[in-house]
Coordinates of C-alpha atoms in Angstrom, one line a residue:
Chain A
M1 CA 69.8 157.7 77.2
T2 CA 70.2 154.4 75.4
K3 CA 72.4 155.8 72.6
K4 CA 74.7 157.5 75.1
I5 CA 75.2 154.3 77.0
T6 CA 76.0 152.3 73.9
L7 CA 78.5 155.0 72.8
A8 CA 80.2 154.9 76.2
K9 CA 80.3 151.1 76.1
T10 CA 81.8 150.7 72.7
S11 CA 84.3 153.5 73.1
F12 CA 85.8 152.3 76.4
E13 CA 89.5 151.4 75.9
T14 CA 92.1 151.5 78.6
K15 CA 94.6 153.0 76.2
E16 CA 92.5 156.2 76.2
F17 CA 93.4 156.8 79.9
L18 CA 96.4 157.8 82.0
D19 CA 97.8 155.2 84.2
H20 CA 97.6 155.5 88.0
I21 CA 94.8 158.1 88.2
S22 CA 91.1 157.6 88.8
L23 CA 88.3 159.6 90.1
D24 CA 85.2 158.8 92.2
C25 CA 82.1 160.8 92.7
V26 CA 80.0 160.8 95.8
I27 CA 76.6 162.0 94.4
F28 CA 74.3 163.1 97.3
G29 CA 70.5 163.3 96.9
F30 CA 67.8 163.9 99.5
H31 CA 64.6 161.9 99.4
D32 CA 62.0 160.7 101.9
N33 CA 63.9 162.5 104.7
E34 CA 67.0 160.4 104.0
L35 CA 70.4 161.4 102.6
K36 CA 71.2 159.0 99.7
V37 CA 74.2 158.4 97.6
L38 CA 74.2 157.1 94.0
T39 CA 75.9 153.8 93.6
L40 CA 76.6 151.2 91.0
Q41 CA 76.1 147.4 91.3
L42 CA 79.0 145.8 89.5
K43 CA 78.5 143.0 87.0
R44 CA 79.0 139.4 88.3
T45 CA 80.7 140.4 91.6
L46 CA 77.5 142.3 92.6
E47 CA 79.6 144.6 94.8
N48 CA 78.7 148.2 95.2
A49 CA 80.9 151.0 93.8
L50 CA 80.9 154.7 93.4
P51 CA 80.3 156.2 90.0
G52 CA 83.8 157.0 88.7
G53 CA 86.2 156.6 86.0
F54 CA 89.7 157.3 84.7
L55 CA 91.4 160.4 83.3
K56 CA 91.5 160.6 79.5
K57 CA 94.8 161.6 78.1
E58 CA 93.5 165.0 76.9
E59 CA 91.1 166.0 79.6
T60 CA 91.2 167.8 82.9
L61 CA 90.0 166.1 86.1
E62 CA 87.0 168.5 86.2
E63 CA 86.1 167.5 82.7
A64 CA 86.3 163.8 83.7
A65 CA 84.1 164.3 86.7
K66 CA 81.5 166.2 84.7
R67 CA 81.6 163.5 82.1
V68 CA 81.0 160.8 84.8
L69 CA 78.2 162.8 86.3
K70 CA 76.5 163.4 83.0
E71 CA 76.7 159.8 82.0
R72 CA 75.4 158.5 85.3
T73 CA 72.7 161.1 86.1
G74 CA 71.9 162.8 82.8
L75 CA 72.6 166.1 84.6
D76 CA 75.1 168.8 84.0
Q77 CA 75.5 172.2 85.7
I78 CA 75.4 170.7 89.1
F79 CA 77.3 171.5 92.3
L80 CA 80.5 169.5 92.1
K81 CA 83.5 169.8 94.3
Q82 CA 86.9 168.1 94.5
F83 CA 87.4 167.3 98.1
K84 CA 90.3 164.8 98.7
V85 CA 92.8 162.6 97.0
F86 CA 93.0 159.0 98.3
S87 CA 96.5 157.7 97.9
D88 CA 97.1 154.8 100.2
P89 CA 99.3 152.3 98.3
L90 CA 97.4 149.5 99.9
R91 CA 94.1 150.6 98.3
S92 CA 94.9 149.0 95.0
K93 CA 97.4 146.4 96.2
N94 CA 95.3 143.4 95.3
N95 CA 93.8 144.7 92.0
P96 CA 93.7 141.8 89.6
Q97 CA 94.8 142.1 85.9
K98 CA 91.2 141.5 84.9
P99 CA 88.5 142.3 87.5
D100 CA 85.5 140.0 87.3
Y101 CA 83.2 143.0 86.4
I102 CA 85.1 143.6 83.1
D103 CA 83.3 142.1 80.1
D104 CA 85.4 139.7 78.1
D105 CA 84.9 141.6 74.9
L106 CA 86.1 145.0 76.3
P107 CA 89.4 146.1 74.8
Y108 CA 91.9 146.7 77.6
D109 CA 95.6 146.5 78.4
L110 CA 96.5 143.6 80.5
D111 CA 98.4 145.7 83.1
F112 CA 96.1 148.6 83.4
F113 CA 93.7 147.5 86.1
A114 CA 96.4 145.9 88.2
K115 CA 98.4 149.1 88.5
R116 CA 98.5 151.3 91.6
F117 CA 95.8 154.0 91.4
I118 CA 95.3 157.2 93.4
T119 CA 91.7 158.4 93.2
I120 CA 90.5 162.0 93.2
G121 CA 87.3 162.3 95.2
Y122 CA 84.5 164.6 94.1
Y123 CA 81.2 165.2 95.8
A124 CA 78.0 166.5 94.1
L125 CA 74.7 167.7 95.4
V126 CA 71.8 166.9 93.1
D127 CA 68.0 167.1 92.9
F128 CA 67.0 163.5 93.5
T129 CA 63.9 163.8 91.3
K130 CA 65.9 164.9 88.3
V131 CA 68.4 162.1 88.2
N132 CA 68.1 159.5 85.4
A133 CA 70.3 156.8 87.1
T134 CA 72.2 155.0 84.4
P135 CA 74.7 152.1 84.9
D136 CA 78.2 152.2 83.3
V137 CA 80.0 149.6 81.3
F138 CA 81.1 147.7 84.4
S139 CA 77.8 147.6 86.2
Q140 CA 74.3 146.2 85.9
K141 CA 72.5 148.6 88.1
C142 CA 72.7 152.3 89.1
E143 CA 70.7 153.1 92.2
W144 CA 70.3 155.2 95.3
K145 CA 71.5 153.8 98.7
N146 CA 71.1 155.3 102.1
I147 CA 74.4 156.7 103.3
T148 CA 74.2 154.5 106.4
E149 CA 74.3 151.3 104.3
S150 CA 78.0 150.5 104.4
S151 CA 78.2 146.9 103.3
N152 CA 79.7 145.3 100.2
Y153 CA 81.5 148.3 98.7
I154 CA 84.7 147.7 96.7
L155 CA 88.1 149.1 97.7
D156 CA 87.9 152.2 100.0
H157 CA 84.6 153.4 98.4
Y158 CA 82.7 153.5 101.7
E159 CA 85.5 155.4 103.3
I160 CA 85.3 157.9 100.4
I161 CA 81.6 158.3 101.1
R162 CA 82.2 158.9 104.8
D163 CA 84.9 161.5 104.1
A164 CA 82.6 163.3 101.6
L165 CA 80.0 163.4 104.3
E166 CA 82.5 164.8 106.8
V167 CA 83.3 167.6 104.3
L168 CA 79.6 168.2 103.7
R169 CA 79.2 168.6 107.5
L170 CA 82.0 171.1 107.6
Q171 CA 80.5 173.0 104.7
L172 CA 77.2 173.2 106.7
R173 CA 79.0 175.1 109.4
H174 CA 80.2 178.0 107.2
Q175 CA 78.2 177.9 104.0
P176 CA 74.6 177.6 103.1
I177 CA 73.3 174.3 101.7
G178 CA 70.1 173.1 100.3
Y179 CA 69.7 174.8 97.0
N180 CA 70.7 171.7 95.1
L181 CA 69.0 169.2 97.4
L182 CA 65.5 170.6 98.1
P183 CA 62.7 171.5 95.7
D184 CA 62.4 175.2 94.8
K185 CA 59.8 175.8 97.6
F186 CA 60.1 174.0 100.9
T187 CA 59.0 174.3 104.5
M188 CA 61.1 175.1 107.6
P189 CA 60.7 171.6 108.9
E190 CA 61.9 170.2 105.6
L191 CA 65.0 172.4 105.6
Q192 CA 65.6 171.4 109.3
K193 CA 65.3 167.7 108.4
L194 CA 67.9 168.1 105.6
Y195 CA 70.3 169.6 108.2
E196 CA 69.5 166.9 110.7
T197 CA 70.1 164.2 108.1
I198 CA 73.5 165.5 107.1
L199 CA 74.6 166.1 110.7
G200 CA 73.2 162.8 111.9
R201 CA 71.5 164.3 114.9
E202 CA 68.3 166.2 115.9
L203 CA 68.3 170.0 116.2
D204 CA 66.2 172.2 118.4
R205 CA 63.4 173.7 116.3
R206 CA 63.5 177.2 117.7
N207 CA 67.3 177.5 117.6
F208 CA 67.5 176.2 114.1
Q209 CA 64.8 178.6 112.8
R210 CA 66.4 181.6 114.6
K211 CA 69.9 180.8 113.3
I212 CA 68.9 180.0 109.7
L213 CA 66.8 183.2 109.5
S214 CA 69.6 185.3 110.9
Y215 CA 71.7 184.5 107.7
K216 CA 69.0 186.2 105.6
I217 CA 69.3 183.7 102.8
L218 CA 65.6 182.7 102.8
N219 CA 62.5 184.4 101.3
K220 CA 59.3 183.6 103.2
L221 CA 56.5 183.1 100.7
G222 CA 52.8 184.0 101.4
E223 CA 51.6 180.5 100.7
R224 CA 51.4 177.4 102.9
K225 CA 52.3 173.9 101.8
K226 CA 49.6 172.5 99.6
G227 CA 47.4 169.7 100.7
G228 CA 48.0 170.4 104.3
A229 CA 45.6 171.7 106.9
H230 CA 45.0 175.4 107.7
K231 CA 47.9 175.1 110.1
S232 CA 50.3 173.5 107.6
P233 CA 53.7 175.3 107.5
F234 CA 54.6 178.3 105.3
L235 CA 56.8 177.8 102.3
Y236 CA 60.2 179.3 101.8
E237 CA 62.6 179.7 98.9
F238 CA 66.2 180.6 98.8
N239 CA 67.1 184.2 98.0
L240 CA 69.6 183.2 95.3
E241 CA 71.6 186.4 95.4
K242 CA 72.2 186.3 99.1
Y243 CA 72.7 182.5 99.0
Q244 CA 75.4 183.0 96.4
K245 CA 77.0 185.7 98.5
A246 CA 77.0 183.6 101.6
L247 CA 78.4 180.7 99.5
N248 CA 81.3 182.9 98.5
E249 CA 81.9 184.8 101.7
G250 CA 80.9 182.3 104.3
L251 CA 78.1 182.5 106.9
S252 CA 80.3 184.4 109.4
G253 CA 80.8 187.2 106.9
T254 CA 83.8 189.1 105.7
W255 CA 86.5 190.6 107.9
Chain B
M1 CA 121.8 169.7 106.9
T2 CA 124.6 168.9 104.5
K3 CA 124.4 165.2 105.0
K4 CA 120.7 165.2 104.3
I5 CA 121.1 167.0 101.0
T6 CA 123.8 164.6 99.9
L7 CA 121.6 161.7 100.7
A8 CA 118.7 163.1 98.9
K9 CA 120.9 163.8 95.8
T10 CA 122.4 160.5 95.5
S11 CA 119.2 158.6 96.1
F12 CA 117.1 160.4 93.4
E13 CA 116.1 158.0 90.7
T14 CA 113.0 158.5 88.5
K15 CA 112.3 154.7 88.7
E16 CA 111.4 155.2 92.4
F17 CA 108.4 157.2 91.4
L18 CA 104.9 156.8 89.9
D19 CA 104.4 158.3 86.4
H20 CA 102.1 161.2 85.9
I21 CA 101.8 162.3 89.6
S22 CA 103.6 165.2 91.3
L23 CA 103.0 167.4 94.3
D24 CA 103.8 171.0 95.0
C25 CA 103.9 172.7 98.3
V26 CA 103.0 176.4 98.9
I27 CA 104.8 177.1 102.2
F28 CA 103.6 180.4 103.7
G29 CA 105.6 182.3 106.3
F30 CA 105.0 185.8 107.8
H31 CA 107.9 188.1 108.3
D32 CA 108.4 191.9 108.4
N33 CA 104.7 192.4 107.9
E34 CA 104.8 190.5 104.6
L35 CA 103.4 187.2 103.6
K36 CA 106.2 185.1 102.0
V37 CA 106.3 181.9 100.2
L38 CA 109.3 179.5 100.1
T39 CA 110.7 179.1 96.6
L40 CA 113.5 177.3 94.8
Q41 CA 115.7 178.8 92.2
L42 CA 116.4 176.1 89.6
K43 CA 119.9 175.2 88.5
R44 CA 121.0 176.8 85.1
T45 CA 117.6 178.0 84.1
L46 CA 117.4 180.2 87.2
E47 CA 113.6 180.0 87.1
N48 CA 111.6 179.9 90.3
A49 CA 109.7 176.8 91.4
L50 CA 107.7 175.6 94.3
P51 CA 109.2 173.0 96.6
G52 CA 107.7 169.7 95.4
G53 CA 108.4 166.3 94.2
F54 CA 107.1 163.0 92.9
L55 CA 105.1 160.2 94.6
K56 CA 107.2 157.2 95.6
K57 CA 105.8 153.9 94.6
E58 CA 105.2 152.9 98.2
E59 CA 104.2 156.1 99.9
T60 CA 101.0 158.1 100.4
L61 CA 100.7 161.7 99.1
E62 CA 100.7 162.9 102.7
E63 CA 104.0 161.1 103.3
A64 CA 105.4 162.6 100.2
A65 CA 104.3 166.1 101.2
K66 CA 105.8 165.7 104.7
R67 CA 109.0 164.4 103.2
V68 CA 109.3 167.5 100.9
L69 CA 108.5 169.9 103.8
K70 CA 111.0 168.2 106.1
E71 CA 113.7 168.3 103.4
R72 CA 113.2 171.9 102.4
T73 CA 112.5 173.4 105.9
G74 CA 113.9 171.0 108.5
L75 CA 110.4 171.0 110.1
D76 CA 107.8 168.4 110.7
Q77 CA 104.6 168.5 112.7
I78 CA 103.5 171.6 110.7
F79 CA 100.0 172.6 109.5
L80 CA 99.8 171.0 106.0
K81 CA 96.7 170.8 103.9
Q82 CA 95.9 169.3 100.5
F83 CA 93.9 172.0 98.7
K84 CA 93.6 171.3 94.9
V85 CA 94.7 169.0 92.1
F86 CA 96.0 170.8 89.0
S87 CA 95.3 168.7 86.0
D88 CA 95.3 170.9 82.9
P89 CA 96.8 168.7 80.1
L90 CA 98.6 171.8 78.8
R91 CA 100.5 172.4 82.0
S92 CA 103.1 169.7 81.0
K93 CA 102.7 169.8 77.3
N94 CA 106.1 171.2 76.6
N95 CA 108.1 169.2 79.2
P96 CA 111.4 168.2 77.6
Q97 CA 112.9 164.7 78.1
K98 CA 115.7 166.3 80.1
P99 CA 115.0 169.7 81.7
D100 CA 118.0 171.9 81.9
Y101 CA 117.9 171.9 85.7
I102 CA 118.6 168.1 85.8
D103 CA 122.3 167.4 86.5
D104 CA 123.9 165.1 83.9
D105 CA 125.0 162.5 86.4
L106 CA 121.5 162.0 87.8
P107 CA 120.0 158.6 87.0
Y108 CA 116.6 159.1 85.2
D109 CA 114.4 157.4 82.7
L110 CA 114.4 159.3 79.4
D111 CA 110.6 159.5 79.2
F112 CA 109.8 160.4 82.8
F113 CA 110.0 164.2 82.8
A114 CA 108.3 164.5 79.4
K115 CA 105.2 162.7 80.6
R116 CA 101.9 164.5 81.4
F117 CA 101.8 165.3 85.2
I118 CA 98.9 166.2 87.3
T119 CA 100.1 167.9 90.5
I120 CA 98.5 167.8 94.0
G121 CA 98.7 171.1 95.7
Y122 CA 99.4 171.4 99.4
Y123 CA 99.8 174.5 101.5
A124 CA 101.6 174.8 104.8
L125 CA 101.8 177.6 107.4
V126 CA 105.1 177.7 109.1
D127 CA 107.0 179.9 111.6
F128 CA 109.4 181.9 109.4
T129 CA 112.1 182.0 112.1
K130 CA 112.3 178.2 112.4
V131 CA 112.8 177.3 108.8
N132 CA 116.2 176.1 107.6
A133 CA 115.7 176.7 103.9
T134 CA 117.4 174.0 101.9
P135 CA 117.6 173.6 98.1
D136 CA 116.7 170.3 96.5
V137 CA 118.6 168.3 93.9
F138 CA 117.3 170.5 91.0
S139 CA 118.0 173.9 92.6
Q140 CA 120.8 176.1 93.7
K141 CA 118.9 178.2 96.1
C142 CA 116.0 178.0 98.5
E143 CA 114.6 181.3 99.6
W144 CA 111.5 183.3 100.7
K145 CA 109.8 185.5 98.2
N146 CA 107.0 187.9 98.7
I147 CA 103.7 186.5 97.4
T148 CA 103.2 189.5 95.1
E149 CA 106.4 188.7 93.2
S150 CA 105.0 186.7 90.3
S151 CA 107.7 186.7 87.7
N152 CA 109.8 183.8 86.4
Y153 CA 107.9 180.8 87.8
I154 CA 107.9 177.6 85.9
L155 CA 104.8 175.9 84.6
D156 CA 101.6 176.9 86.6
H157 CA 103.5 177.4 89.9
Y158 CA 102.5 181.0 90.4
E159 CA 98.8 180.0 89.7
I160 CA 99.2 177.4 92.4
I161 CA 100.4 180.1 94.8
R162 CA 97.5 182.3 93.9
D163 CA 95.0 179.4 94.4
A164 CA 96.6 178.5 97.8
L165 CA 96.2 182.1 98.9
E166 CA 92.5 182.1 97.8
V167 CA 92.0 179.0 100.0
L168 CA 93.8 180.6 102.8
R169 CA 91.5 183.7 102.5
L170 CA 88.4 181.4 102.6
Q171 CA 89.8 179.7 105.7
L172 CA 90.3 183.0 107.3
R173 CA 86.5 183.5 107.1
H174 CA 85.5 180.5 109.0
Q175 CA 88.5 179.2 110.9
P176 CA 91.1 180.8 113.2
I177 CA 94.5 181.4 111.8
G178 CA 97.8 182.6 113.1
Y179 CA 99.0 179.9 115.5
N180 CA 101.5 178.7 113.0
L181 CA 102.4 182.1 111.6
L182 CA 102.9 184.4 114.6
P183 CA 105.3 184.1 117.6
D184 CA 103.7 182.7 120.7
K185 CA 103.0 186.1 122.1
F186 CA 101.9 188.9 119.8
T187 CA 100.1 192.2 119.9
M188 CA 96.6 193.0 118.5
P189 CA 98.2 195.2 115.7
E190 CA 100.5 192.3 114.7
L191 CA 97.5 189.9 114.5
Q192 CA 95.6 192.5 112.5
K193 CA 98.5 193.0 110.1
L194 CA 98.6 189.3 109.5
Y195 CA 94.9 189.3 108.5
E196 CA 95.4 192.4 106.4
T197 CA 98.4 190.8 104.6
I198 CA 96.5 187.6 103.8
L199 CA 93.4 189.5 102.7
G200 CA 95.4 192.1 100.8
R201 CA 93.4 195.1 102.2
E202 CA 93.3 197.2 105.3
L203 CA 90.8 196.5 108.1
D204 CA 89.2 198.8 110.6
R205 CA 91.0 198.6 113.9
R206 CA 88.0 198.6 116.2
N207 CA 85.9 196.2 114.1
F208 CA 88.8 193.8 113.8
Q209 CA 89.4 193.8 117.6
R210 CA 85.7 193.4 118.4
K211 CA 85.2 190.5 116.0
I212 CA 88.4 188.6 116.9
L213 CA 87.7 189.0 120.6
S214 CA 84.1 187.7 120.1
Y215 CA 85.5 184.3 119.0
K216 CA 87.1 183.9 122.4
I217 CA 90.3 182.3 121.0
L218 CA 92.7 184.8 122.6
N219 CA 94.1 185.1 126.1
K220 CA 95.1 188.7 127.0
L221 CA 98.4 188.7 128.9
G222 CA 99.2 191.1 131.7
E223 CA 102.4 192.2 130.0
R224 CA 103.1 194.7 127.2
K225 CA 105.4 194.3 124.3
K226 CA 108.9 194.7 125.4
G227 CA 111.1 197.6 124.4
G228 CA 108.1 199.8 123.8
A229 CA 106.9 202.9 125.6
H230 CA 104.5 202.8 128.5
K231 CA 101.7 202.9 126.0
S232 CA 103.0 200.0 123.9
P233 CA 100.3 197.4 123.2
F234 CA 99.4 194.5 125.4
L235 CA 100.5 191.0 124.4
Y236 CA 98.1 188.2 123.6
E237 CA 98.4 184.5 123.1
F238 CA 96.1 181.9 121.5
N239 CA 94.0 179.9 123.9
L240 CA 94.9 176.6 122.2
E241 CA 92.0 174.6 123.5
K242 CA 89.5 177.1 122.1
Y243 CA 91.6 177.7 119.0
Q244 CA 91.5 174.0 118.2
K245 CA 87.8 173.8 118.9
A246 CA 87.2 176.7 116.5
L247 CA 89.4 175.0 114.0
N248 CA 87.3 171.9 114.1
E249 CA 83.8 173.5 114.4
G250 CA 84.3 176.7 112.5
L251 CA 83.9 180.3 113.8
S252 CA 80.2 180.4 113.3
G253 CA 79.8 177.5 115.7
T254 CA 77.8 174.3 115.5
W255 CA 74.2 173.9 114.5

């Protein structure tokens, strides 16, 4: 990854980008029964920020979001969705001409950072274990934080996280979820824990199992979770064909 | 409305707006069993365009979208939803410095219109009968067109209509729809026709009725549609409390 970082660093110039438009990515991962979000710790200010960037003059927003995700996680081909544009004029009202996290040797136009920016919010669901967390040119650290840790974010970045979580909760009501967040094989309690973590509340075990099985998106495997006792829970996998169908058509089916 | 148009006309100056950012509104109405979209016919070029505009330096995108809707329809307080940002660099590649639909006496910066624009797409559902369709400063006519009429739109505006329709179809699968599109009292065949029109295909009468009633968002009224025969269909209204609940929680219910 070193080469890639070096490339990104030396090639950053504000003149490459359109004024007024940025993007921010809420990258969700699930680990140790907690929903995490990938964050950057900015140089010098030590504030937290979402992985994001600006829109190059010749690229689409989707290309920009994929570029950011690839640079921060090493991953491509991941679930990525535009969910909201944040356009409060006050969000960038106090932007300085040169934020403290900008290195002195970085080429930039004096007015670029002080301009008003609207930011396009994306959220992504990734396999926590596959992410190679990599800081960007403005940050000294790239790390997972629990979604409930709200302190020390710049601008409206924690509001963006909360809004992404809200959209994820809505998605949970009418689309299947989990394929990008769980390992290939998982137990029913693990799946339930994922749902509980996203929803922020406990669910009844029997109701959850009855409801999730009624959507017919799971294959029950003949094997139990390894390392457990004889009574350890059975493993499941997603039936990808039916999962994709439910993703397209919604859990309540077609009219 | 005349006064409002005059005001809008004389106050338009490109320097009021941010560069690179526009918005376009797909305003759906339902009339004569057809799904319609509100369109503008541009001056001189006579091309079709979506009602839209630019982002004022001190307003949010939501305020801009409400401003556009109010100016074109006379309505406020209507269902309005941001659904996608269109950011293909090619969409504004051939924008001239002065499009033919700009009046000569309008104050504008030479470079404004030729810049690259990303556009934020909104869709709105309105009561067809309540709209007072009003052209903007660039257009000579504001009128309803059938959504299947695809010809003569500028830029990617017909693609924006198709994408909004796609989002509306998805919404139909997990949220109730109709409150903003139908009169207060309606028959089951009228509601079914609305669904069929949005989906672009016919539905089985019995299945539709069974499914829509199972969501418990309708009140059956004691009266039949006026002017019909003794066998004319019963009238229904939406149960607004349950409708709102289903809007928030989705038709498949909470976990």
